[in-house]
Amino acid sequence: MKRRYKILRIFLVVVALAVSGLAVVLSYTSPCPSEASESGSERTYSAAVSRCYGSPDVIEIANVPKAEPGDDEVLVRVKAASVNPLDYHYMRGSPYIMRLEAGIGSPADERMGVDFAGVVEAVGSGVSKFKVGDEVFGGRSGAFGEYVTVRESRAIAHMPANVSFPEAAAVGIAGVTALQAVRDVGKVTPGDRVLINGASGGVGTFAVQIAKFLGAEVTGICSTRNVDMVRTIGADHVIDYTQDNYTERDERYDVIVDNVGNHPVTANTGVLEDDGRFVLVGGEKGDWIAPLKGPIKTILLAPFVDQKMSSMLAQLRQEDLEFLARLMESGDLDPVIDQEFPLDAVAEAIRYSETGRARGKIIVTID
């Protein structure tokens, strides 16, 4: 065997060992610690925490230290929060690749939840945009608790007067994801024929309404029990996926926003116009490769088709929250709420979210 082949063989063995080692490290889950939370006091508050990866059974309601807002921060007394798939992904540490950010073995940040709505209780000395008593909504880790601290310039915005705390809490990740998928990536314009796959879920219910606001003709895909609801929020056409497969129909669309990823990417291109836009938001569940298959296939296919193929992850931005607030104020956006759970039932709220059967958003109310 020539020397260069021996070197290549050694290199491949080293790479294989490195990948295997990384896989072992990422998939390792530390046992749950047993230390008790702090006793309740004026310096603590109740919050849902997860100190190890696992099922909803790992969630506990604990007393955690109450922080004072920094110079550029706002302290919000949370009135309502909402559940997102992101919450159970972080709870389980799955797919494992996300543990590079979330924490190896156990969560680096025990606090749970992101979307919140509440009342400003205190502001830092440098804050000018918000004042004590303002009703606000947005996104910040730790939303499943009585308080969150948010930087003035980050994901926080004023609530419209005609919106309740649960409705405002529903917006956050799902609303911003829908806005960025439809407006920014899908570039929907008046007259576009837009298909929303997964129209009855958190992102889907917002996407239908945003596409309608932008002047599109909207087709929503959902199950039988959600057909009437999807029509109610503005869809011009509704396809029951239990009875019909939209990728096998004759209709063509200018934009497809796929929140489910249950059809091959190539099947979607078959029902897109030649200059159409495909936006992949959701994907398959799994610990390893499954969640990455859709985005990878979308990226690989993009150079070989005329349509614009995109896979996206949303970014919570203040200006997008403010845009959504204006839509709610004008009545062009009405958050769909499935169920409400109290703070001490966060585990049940997330368990329900994992079934994938929720209509719109699941809310956690905080008294």
PDB file of C-alpha atoms in Angstrom, residues 31-38 49 51 60 62 110:
ATOM      1  CA  PRO A  31     -28.880  12.599  36.145  1.00  0.00           C
ATOM      2  CA  CYS A  32     -31.246  15.160  37.629  1.00  0.00           C
ATOM      3  CA  PRO A  33     -29.743  16.869  40.709  1.00  0.00           C
ATOM      4  CA  SER A  34     -31.728  16.608  43.927  1.00  0.00           C
ATOM      5  CA  GLU A  35     -30.873  19.901  45.610  1.00  0.00           C
ATOM      6  CA  ALA A  36     -33.909  21.838  46.799  1.00  0.00           C
ATOM      7  CA  SER A  37     -34.790  25.306  45.519  1.00  0.00           C
ATOM      8  CA  GLU A  38     -34.461  28.421  47.622  1.00  0.00           C
ATOM      9  CA  VAL A  49     -37.095  25.175  35.708  1.00  0.00           C
ATOM     10  CA  ARG A  51     -32.193  21.086  35.689  1.00  0.00           C
ATOM     11  CA  GLU A  60     -40.373  21.671  38.554  1.00  0.00           C
ATOM     12  CA  ALA A  62     -38.961  26.455  42.026  1.00  0.00           C
ATOM     13  CA  GLU A 110     -32.450  26.092  33.822  1.00  0.00           C
TER      14      GLU A 110
END
